[in-house]
Backbone as numpy.savetxt, mean C-alpha at the origin, in Angstrom:
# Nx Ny Nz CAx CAy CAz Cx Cy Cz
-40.45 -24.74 -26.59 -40.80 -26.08 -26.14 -42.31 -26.26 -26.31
-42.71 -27.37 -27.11 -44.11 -27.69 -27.55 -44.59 -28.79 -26.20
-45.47 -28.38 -25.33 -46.66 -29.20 -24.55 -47.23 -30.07 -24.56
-47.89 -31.35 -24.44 -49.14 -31.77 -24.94 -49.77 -31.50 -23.72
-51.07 -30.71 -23.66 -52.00 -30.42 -22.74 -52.57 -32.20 -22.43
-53.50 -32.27 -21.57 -54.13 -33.47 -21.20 -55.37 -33.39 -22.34
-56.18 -32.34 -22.19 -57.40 -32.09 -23.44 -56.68 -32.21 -24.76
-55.49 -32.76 -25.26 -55.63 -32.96 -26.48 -55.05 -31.79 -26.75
-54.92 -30.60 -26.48 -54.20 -28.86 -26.91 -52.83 -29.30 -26.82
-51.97 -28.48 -27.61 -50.69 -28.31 -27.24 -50.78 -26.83 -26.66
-49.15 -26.72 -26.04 -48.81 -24.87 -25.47 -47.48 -25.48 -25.81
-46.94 -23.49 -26.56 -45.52 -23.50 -26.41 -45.11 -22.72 -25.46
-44.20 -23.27 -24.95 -42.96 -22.14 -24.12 -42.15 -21.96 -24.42
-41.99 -20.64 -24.69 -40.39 -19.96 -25.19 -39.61 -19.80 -24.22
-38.19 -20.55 -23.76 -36.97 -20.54 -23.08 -36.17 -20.09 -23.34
-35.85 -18.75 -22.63 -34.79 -17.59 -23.35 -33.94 -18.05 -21.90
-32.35 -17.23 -22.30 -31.43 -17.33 -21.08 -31.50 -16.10 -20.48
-31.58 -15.94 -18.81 -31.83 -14.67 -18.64 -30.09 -14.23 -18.42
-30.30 -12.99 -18.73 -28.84 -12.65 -18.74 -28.58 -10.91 -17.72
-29.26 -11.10 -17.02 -29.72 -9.97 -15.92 -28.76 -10.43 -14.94
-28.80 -11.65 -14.27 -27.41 -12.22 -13.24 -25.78 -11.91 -13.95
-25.97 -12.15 -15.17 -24.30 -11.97 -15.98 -23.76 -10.67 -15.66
-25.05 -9.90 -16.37 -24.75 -8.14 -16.80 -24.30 -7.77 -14.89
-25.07 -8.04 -14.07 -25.15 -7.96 -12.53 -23.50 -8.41 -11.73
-23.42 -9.10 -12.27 -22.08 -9.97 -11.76 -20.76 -9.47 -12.85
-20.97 -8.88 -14.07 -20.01 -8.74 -14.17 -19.84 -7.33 -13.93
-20.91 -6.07 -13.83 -20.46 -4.86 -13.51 -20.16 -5.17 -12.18
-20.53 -6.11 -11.00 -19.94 -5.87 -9.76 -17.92 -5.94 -10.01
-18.11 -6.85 -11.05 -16.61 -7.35 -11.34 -15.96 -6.28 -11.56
-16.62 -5.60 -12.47 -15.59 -3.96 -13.21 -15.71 -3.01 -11.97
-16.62 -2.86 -11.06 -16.57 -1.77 -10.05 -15.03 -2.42 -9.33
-15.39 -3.91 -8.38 -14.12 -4.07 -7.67 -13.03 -3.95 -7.90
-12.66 -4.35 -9.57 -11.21 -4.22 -9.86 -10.96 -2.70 -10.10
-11.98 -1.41 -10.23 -11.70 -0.38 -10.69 -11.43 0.21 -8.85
-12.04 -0.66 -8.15 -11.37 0.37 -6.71 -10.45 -0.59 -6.17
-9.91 -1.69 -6.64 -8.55 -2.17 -6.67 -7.75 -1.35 -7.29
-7.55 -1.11 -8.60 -7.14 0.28 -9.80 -6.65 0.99 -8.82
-7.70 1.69 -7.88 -7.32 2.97 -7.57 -6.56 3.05 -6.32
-6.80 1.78 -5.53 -5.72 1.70 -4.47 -4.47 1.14 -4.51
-4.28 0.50 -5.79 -3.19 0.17 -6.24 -2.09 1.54 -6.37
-2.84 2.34 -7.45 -2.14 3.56 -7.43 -2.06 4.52 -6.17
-2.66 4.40 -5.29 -2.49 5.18 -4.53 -1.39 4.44 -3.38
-0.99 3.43 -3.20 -0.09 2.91 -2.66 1.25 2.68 -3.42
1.69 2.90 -4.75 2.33 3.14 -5.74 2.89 4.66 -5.84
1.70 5.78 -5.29 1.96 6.96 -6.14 2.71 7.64 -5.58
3.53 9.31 -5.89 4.29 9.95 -5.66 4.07 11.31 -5.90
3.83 12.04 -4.71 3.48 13.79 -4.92 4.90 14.06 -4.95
4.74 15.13 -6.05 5.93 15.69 -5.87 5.84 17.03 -5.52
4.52 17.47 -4.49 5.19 18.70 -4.06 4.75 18.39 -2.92
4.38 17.42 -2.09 4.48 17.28 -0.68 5.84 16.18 -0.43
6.24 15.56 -1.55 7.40 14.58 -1.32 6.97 13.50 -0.95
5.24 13.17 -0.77 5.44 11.76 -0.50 4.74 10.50 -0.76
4.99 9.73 -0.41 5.02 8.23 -1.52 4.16 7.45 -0.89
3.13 6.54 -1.66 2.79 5.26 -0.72 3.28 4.04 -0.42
2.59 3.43 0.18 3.43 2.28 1.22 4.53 1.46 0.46
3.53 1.09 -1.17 4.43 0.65 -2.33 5.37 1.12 -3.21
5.70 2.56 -2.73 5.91 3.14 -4.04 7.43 2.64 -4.85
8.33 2.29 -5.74 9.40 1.65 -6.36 9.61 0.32 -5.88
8.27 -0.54 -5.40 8.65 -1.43 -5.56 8.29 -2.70 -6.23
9.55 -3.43 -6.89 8.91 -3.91 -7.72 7.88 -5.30 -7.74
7.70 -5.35 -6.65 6.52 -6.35 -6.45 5.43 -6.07 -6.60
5.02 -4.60 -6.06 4.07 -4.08 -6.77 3.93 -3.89 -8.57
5.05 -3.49 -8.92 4.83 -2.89 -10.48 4.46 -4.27 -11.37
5.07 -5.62 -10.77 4.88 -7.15 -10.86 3.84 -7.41 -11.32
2.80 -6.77 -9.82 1.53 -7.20 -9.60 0.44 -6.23 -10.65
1.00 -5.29 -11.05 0.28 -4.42 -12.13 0.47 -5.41 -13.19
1.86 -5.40 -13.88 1.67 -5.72 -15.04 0.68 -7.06 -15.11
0.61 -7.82 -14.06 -0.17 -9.30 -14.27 -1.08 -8.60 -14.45
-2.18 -8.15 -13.74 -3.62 -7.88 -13.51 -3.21 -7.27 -15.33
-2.50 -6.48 -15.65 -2.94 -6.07 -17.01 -3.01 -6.59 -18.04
-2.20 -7.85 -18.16 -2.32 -8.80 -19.09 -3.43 -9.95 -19.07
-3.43 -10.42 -17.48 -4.80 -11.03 -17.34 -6.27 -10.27 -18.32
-6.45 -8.95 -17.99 -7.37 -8.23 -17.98 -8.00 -8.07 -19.92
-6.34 -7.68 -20.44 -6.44 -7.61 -21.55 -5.95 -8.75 -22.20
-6.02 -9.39 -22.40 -5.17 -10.91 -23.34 -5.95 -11.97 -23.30
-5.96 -13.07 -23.74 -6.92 -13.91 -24.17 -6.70 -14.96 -23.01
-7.66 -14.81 -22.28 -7.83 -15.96 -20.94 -7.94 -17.75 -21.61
-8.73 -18.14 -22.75 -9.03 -19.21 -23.10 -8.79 -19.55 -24.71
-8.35 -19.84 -24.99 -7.86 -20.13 -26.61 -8.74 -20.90 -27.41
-9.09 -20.93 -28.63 -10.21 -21.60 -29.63 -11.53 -21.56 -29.15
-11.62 -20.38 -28.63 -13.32 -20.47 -28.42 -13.53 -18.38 -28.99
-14.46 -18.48 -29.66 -14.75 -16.81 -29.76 -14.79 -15.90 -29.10
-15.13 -15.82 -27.24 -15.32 -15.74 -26.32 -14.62 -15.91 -25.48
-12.84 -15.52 -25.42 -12.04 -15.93 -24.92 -11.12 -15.19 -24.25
-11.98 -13.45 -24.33 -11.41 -13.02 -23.81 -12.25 -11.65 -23.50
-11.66 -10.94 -22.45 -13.18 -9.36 -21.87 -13.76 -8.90 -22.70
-12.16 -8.61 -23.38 -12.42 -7.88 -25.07 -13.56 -8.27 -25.54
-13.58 -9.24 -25.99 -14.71 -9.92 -27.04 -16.10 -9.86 -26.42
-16.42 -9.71 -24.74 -17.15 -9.55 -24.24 -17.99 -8.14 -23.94
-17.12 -7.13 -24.24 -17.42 -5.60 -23.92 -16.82 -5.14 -22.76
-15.92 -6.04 -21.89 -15.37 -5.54 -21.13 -13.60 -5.13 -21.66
-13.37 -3.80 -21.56 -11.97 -3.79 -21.80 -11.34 -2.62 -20.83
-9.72 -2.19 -21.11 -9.32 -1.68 -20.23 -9.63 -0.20 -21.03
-9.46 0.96 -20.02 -9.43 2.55 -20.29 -7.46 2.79 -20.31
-7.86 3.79 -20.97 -5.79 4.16 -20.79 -5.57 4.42 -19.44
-6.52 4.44 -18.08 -6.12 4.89 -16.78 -6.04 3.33 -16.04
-5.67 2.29 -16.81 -6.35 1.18 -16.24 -6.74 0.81 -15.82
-8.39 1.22 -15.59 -9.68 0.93 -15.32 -10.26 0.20 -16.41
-11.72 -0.66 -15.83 -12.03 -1.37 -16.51 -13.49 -0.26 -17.14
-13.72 -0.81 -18.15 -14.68 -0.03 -19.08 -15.80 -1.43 -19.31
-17.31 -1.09 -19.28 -18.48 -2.64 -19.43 -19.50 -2.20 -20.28
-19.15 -2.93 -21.73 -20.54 -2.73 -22.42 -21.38 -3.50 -22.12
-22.09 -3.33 -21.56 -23.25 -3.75 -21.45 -23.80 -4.81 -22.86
-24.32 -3.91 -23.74 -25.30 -4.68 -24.94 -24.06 -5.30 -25.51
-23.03 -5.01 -25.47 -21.83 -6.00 -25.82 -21.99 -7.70 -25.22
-22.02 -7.45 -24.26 -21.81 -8.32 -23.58 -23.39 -9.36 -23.39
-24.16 -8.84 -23.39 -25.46 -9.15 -23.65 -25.42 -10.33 -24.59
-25.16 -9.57 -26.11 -25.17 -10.19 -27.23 -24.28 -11.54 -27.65
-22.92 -11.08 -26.84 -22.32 -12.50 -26.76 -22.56 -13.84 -25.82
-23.31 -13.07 -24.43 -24.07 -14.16 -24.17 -25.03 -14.71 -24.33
-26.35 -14.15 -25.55 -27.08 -14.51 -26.41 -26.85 -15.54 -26.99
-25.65 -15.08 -27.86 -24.66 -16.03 -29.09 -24.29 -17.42 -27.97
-23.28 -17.27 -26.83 -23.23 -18.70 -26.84 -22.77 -18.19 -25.41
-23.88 -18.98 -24.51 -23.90 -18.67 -22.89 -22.81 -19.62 -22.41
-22.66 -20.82 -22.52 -21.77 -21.38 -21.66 -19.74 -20.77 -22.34
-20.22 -20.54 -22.94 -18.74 -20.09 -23.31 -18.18 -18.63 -22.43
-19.20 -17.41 -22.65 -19.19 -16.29 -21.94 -18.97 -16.36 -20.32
-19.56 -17.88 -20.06 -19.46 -18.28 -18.65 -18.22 -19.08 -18.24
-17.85 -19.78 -19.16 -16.38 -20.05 -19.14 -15.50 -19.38 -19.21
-15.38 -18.12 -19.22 -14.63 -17.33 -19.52 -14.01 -16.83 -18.17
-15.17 -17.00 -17.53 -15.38 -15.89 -15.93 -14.94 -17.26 -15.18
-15.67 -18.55 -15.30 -15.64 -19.35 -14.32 -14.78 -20.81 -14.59
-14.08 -20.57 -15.44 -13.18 -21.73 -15.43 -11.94 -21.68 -14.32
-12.05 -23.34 -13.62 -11.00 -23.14 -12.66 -10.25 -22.95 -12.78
-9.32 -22.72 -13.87 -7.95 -23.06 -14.59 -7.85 -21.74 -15.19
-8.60 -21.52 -16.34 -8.60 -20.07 -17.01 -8.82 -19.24 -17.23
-9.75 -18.97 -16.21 -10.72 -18.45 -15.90 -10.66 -17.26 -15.40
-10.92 -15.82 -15.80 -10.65 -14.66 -15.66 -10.80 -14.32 -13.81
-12.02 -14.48 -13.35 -11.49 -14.01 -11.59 -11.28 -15.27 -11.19
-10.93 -15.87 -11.50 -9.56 -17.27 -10.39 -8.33 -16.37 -11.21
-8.02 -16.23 -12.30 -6.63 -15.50 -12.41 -5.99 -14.11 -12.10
-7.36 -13.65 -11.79 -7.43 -12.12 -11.13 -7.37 -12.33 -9.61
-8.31 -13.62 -8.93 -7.62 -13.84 -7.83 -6.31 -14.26 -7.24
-5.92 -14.60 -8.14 -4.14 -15.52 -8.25 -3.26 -13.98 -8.04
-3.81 -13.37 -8.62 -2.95 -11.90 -8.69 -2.90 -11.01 -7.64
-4.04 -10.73 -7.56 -4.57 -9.96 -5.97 -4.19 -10.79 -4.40
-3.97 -12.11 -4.64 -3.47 -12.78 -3.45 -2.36 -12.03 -3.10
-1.26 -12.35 -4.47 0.03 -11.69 -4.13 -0.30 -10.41 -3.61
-0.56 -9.36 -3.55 -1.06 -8.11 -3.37 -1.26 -8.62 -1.84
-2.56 -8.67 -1.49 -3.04 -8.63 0.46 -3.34 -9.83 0.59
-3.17 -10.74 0.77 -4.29 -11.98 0.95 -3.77 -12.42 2.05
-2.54 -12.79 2.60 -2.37 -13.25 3.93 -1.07 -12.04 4.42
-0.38 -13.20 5.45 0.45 -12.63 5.96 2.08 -12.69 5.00
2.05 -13.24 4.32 2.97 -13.19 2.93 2.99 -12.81 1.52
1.79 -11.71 2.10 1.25 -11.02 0.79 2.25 -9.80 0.35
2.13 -8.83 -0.36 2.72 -7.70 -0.81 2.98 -6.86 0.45
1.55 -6.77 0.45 1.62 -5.52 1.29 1.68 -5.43 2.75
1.05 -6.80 3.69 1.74 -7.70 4.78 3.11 -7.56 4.95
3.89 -8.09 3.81 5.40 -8.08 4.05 5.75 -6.31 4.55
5.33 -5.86 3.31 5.91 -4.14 3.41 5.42 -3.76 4.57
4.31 -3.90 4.86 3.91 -3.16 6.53 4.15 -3.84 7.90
4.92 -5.34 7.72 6.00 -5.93 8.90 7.40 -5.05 8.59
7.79 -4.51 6.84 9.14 -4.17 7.32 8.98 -2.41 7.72
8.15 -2.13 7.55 7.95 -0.20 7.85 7.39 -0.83 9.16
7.16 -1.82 10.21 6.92 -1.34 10.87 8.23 -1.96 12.18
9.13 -2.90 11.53 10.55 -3.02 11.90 11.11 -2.00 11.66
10.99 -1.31 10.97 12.20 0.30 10.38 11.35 0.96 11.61
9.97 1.55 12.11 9.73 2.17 12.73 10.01 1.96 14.00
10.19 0.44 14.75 10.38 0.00 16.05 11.94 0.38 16.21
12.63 0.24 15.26 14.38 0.55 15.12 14.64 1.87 14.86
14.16 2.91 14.38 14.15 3.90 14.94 13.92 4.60 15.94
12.76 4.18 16.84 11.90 4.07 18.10 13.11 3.82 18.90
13.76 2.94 18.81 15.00 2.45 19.51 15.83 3.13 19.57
16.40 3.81 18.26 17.54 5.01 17.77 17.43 6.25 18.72
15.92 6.50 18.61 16.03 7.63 19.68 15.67 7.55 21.06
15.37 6.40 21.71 15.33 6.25 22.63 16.96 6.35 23.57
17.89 5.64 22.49 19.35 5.36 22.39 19.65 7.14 22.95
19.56 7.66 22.01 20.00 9.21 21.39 19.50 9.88 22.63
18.30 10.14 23.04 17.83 10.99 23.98 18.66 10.34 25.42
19.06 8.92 25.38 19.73 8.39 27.06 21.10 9.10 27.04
21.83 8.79 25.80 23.01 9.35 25.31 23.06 11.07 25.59
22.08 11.65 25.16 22.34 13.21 25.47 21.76 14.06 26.66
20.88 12.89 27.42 20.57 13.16 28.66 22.18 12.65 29.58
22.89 11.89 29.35 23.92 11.31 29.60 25.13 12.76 29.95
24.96 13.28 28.81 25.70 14.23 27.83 25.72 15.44 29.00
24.10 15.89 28.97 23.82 17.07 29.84 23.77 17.22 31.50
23.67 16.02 31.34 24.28 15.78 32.86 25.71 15.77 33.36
26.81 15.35 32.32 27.65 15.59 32.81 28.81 16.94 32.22
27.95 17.34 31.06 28.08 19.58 31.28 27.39 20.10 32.00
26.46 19.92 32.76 26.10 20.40 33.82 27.01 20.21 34.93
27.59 19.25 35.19 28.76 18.95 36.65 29.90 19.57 36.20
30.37 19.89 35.11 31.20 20.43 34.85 31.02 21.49 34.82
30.28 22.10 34.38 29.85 23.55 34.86 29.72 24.30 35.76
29.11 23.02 36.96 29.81 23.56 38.12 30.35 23.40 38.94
31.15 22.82 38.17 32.92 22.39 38.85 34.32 23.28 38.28
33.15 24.17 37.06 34.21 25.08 36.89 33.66 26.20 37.61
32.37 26.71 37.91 32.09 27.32 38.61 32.72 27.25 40.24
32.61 26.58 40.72 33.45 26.24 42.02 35.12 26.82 42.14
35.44 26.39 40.81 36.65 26.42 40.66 37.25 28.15 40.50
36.17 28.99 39.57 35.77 30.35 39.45 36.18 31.11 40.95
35.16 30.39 41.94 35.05 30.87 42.93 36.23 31.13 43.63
36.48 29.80 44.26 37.77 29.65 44.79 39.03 30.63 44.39
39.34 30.61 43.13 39.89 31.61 42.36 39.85 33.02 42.60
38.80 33.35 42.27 38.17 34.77 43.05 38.49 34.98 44.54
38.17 33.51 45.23 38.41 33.87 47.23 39.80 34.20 47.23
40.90 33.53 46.69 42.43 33.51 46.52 42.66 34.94 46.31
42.28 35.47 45.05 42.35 36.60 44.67 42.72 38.00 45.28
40.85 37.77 46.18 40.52 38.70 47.39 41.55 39.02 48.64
42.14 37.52 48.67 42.81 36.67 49.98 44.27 37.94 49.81
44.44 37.79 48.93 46.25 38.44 48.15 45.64 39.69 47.98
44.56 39.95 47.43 44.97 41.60 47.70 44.85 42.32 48.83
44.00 41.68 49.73 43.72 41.94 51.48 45.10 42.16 51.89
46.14 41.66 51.73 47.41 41.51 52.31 48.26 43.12 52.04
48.15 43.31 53.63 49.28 44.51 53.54 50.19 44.77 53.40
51.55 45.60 52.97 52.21 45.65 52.77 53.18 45.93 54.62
53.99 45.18 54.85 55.22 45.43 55.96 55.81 46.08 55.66
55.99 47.68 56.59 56.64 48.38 56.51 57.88 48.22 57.93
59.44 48.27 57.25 60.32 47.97 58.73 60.58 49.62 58.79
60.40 49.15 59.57 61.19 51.19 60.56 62.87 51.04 60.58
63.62 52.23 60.46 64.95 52.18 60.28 64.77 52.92 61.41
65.97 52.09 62.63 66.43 53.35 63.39 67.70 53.95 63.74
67.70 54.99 64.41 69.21 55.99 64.31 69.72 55.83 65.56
71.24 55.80 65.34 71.75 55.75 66.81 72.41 57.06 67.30
């Protein structure tokens, strides 16, 4: 941009785009979704030598919510523009599906053409985190989210079990109370038995005397 000074001088100023907020905002972008990544899988995953699973594991609302985030992530968010998708930006996925950020990649295409690179991220409609947020809603976002639902029904399965044995322990306290009365009502019964016993063998034998005339 050429000046006219008041003395008659001109000055130029060179107006570059700074691109320090982009590079800033979009590695915050690749960190969050990479510790989304990892809690995804870990609520998904399955040891198989302790046997056990997280909150999500076979279900398919979760596996749902993967495949979106992966097509969002990798596939072309905006159509007829060069810039239309991470890819093209330097952001892409790793085979662990994590996100990977070139940097000077990404630099250079927002060099080449800034409002496009910015459309990419911030269109309301096509826009890579409004469609990454659309995705992650399903996941936690309220009380009709993924994982909301699953931890109202594990925690109905846990109150109904809670119940089961509350049931179970009245039932076999029930149980032991009344083999215990029987026990000693056969004991009693033992006894008595035994007193009878004693009673009959105490008993002497009558001897009659014969006499002679």
């Amino acid at each position: 941009i050429t000046v006219d000074l008041a003395d008659g001088a001109t000055a130029t100023i060179d107006v570059a785009a700074d691109d320090a907020p982009l590079l800033g905002a979009a590695q915050s972008f690749v960190d969050s979704y990479n510790s989304l990544r990892s809690s995804l899988d870990g609520f998904t995953s399955f040891d198989d030598e302790s046997l056990t699973t997280g909150i999500l594991f076979g279900r398919s609302e979760a596996l749902r919510v993967d495949a979106d985030l992966s097509r969002i992530l990798s596939g072309r968010a905006i159509f007829g523009v060069e810039y239309g998708s991470l890819e093209s930006e330097g952001i892409s996925l790793n085979d662990d599906g994590t996100l990977a950020h070139d940097r000077s990649k990404l630099s250079e295409a927002f060099a080449d053409d800034p409002s496009g690179v910015e459309r990419l991220f911030t269109d309301d409609a096509s826009g890579v985190v409004q469609r990454v947020s659309n995705a992650v809603d399903q996941l936690a976002a309220n009380e009709n989210s993924l994982l909301s639902s699953r931890s109202d029904a594990l925690e109905r399965t846990i109150t109904a079990n809670d119940e089961r044995i509350t049931a179970l322990t009245d039932s076999l306290d029930r149980e032991r109370e009344r083999l215990l009365l029987d026990f000693i009502r056969l004991e009693e019964t033992i006894a008595l038995l035994q007193s009878n016993t004693s009673a009959i063998e105490s008993i002497q034998p009558i001897t009659i005397a014969n006499s002679s005339s």
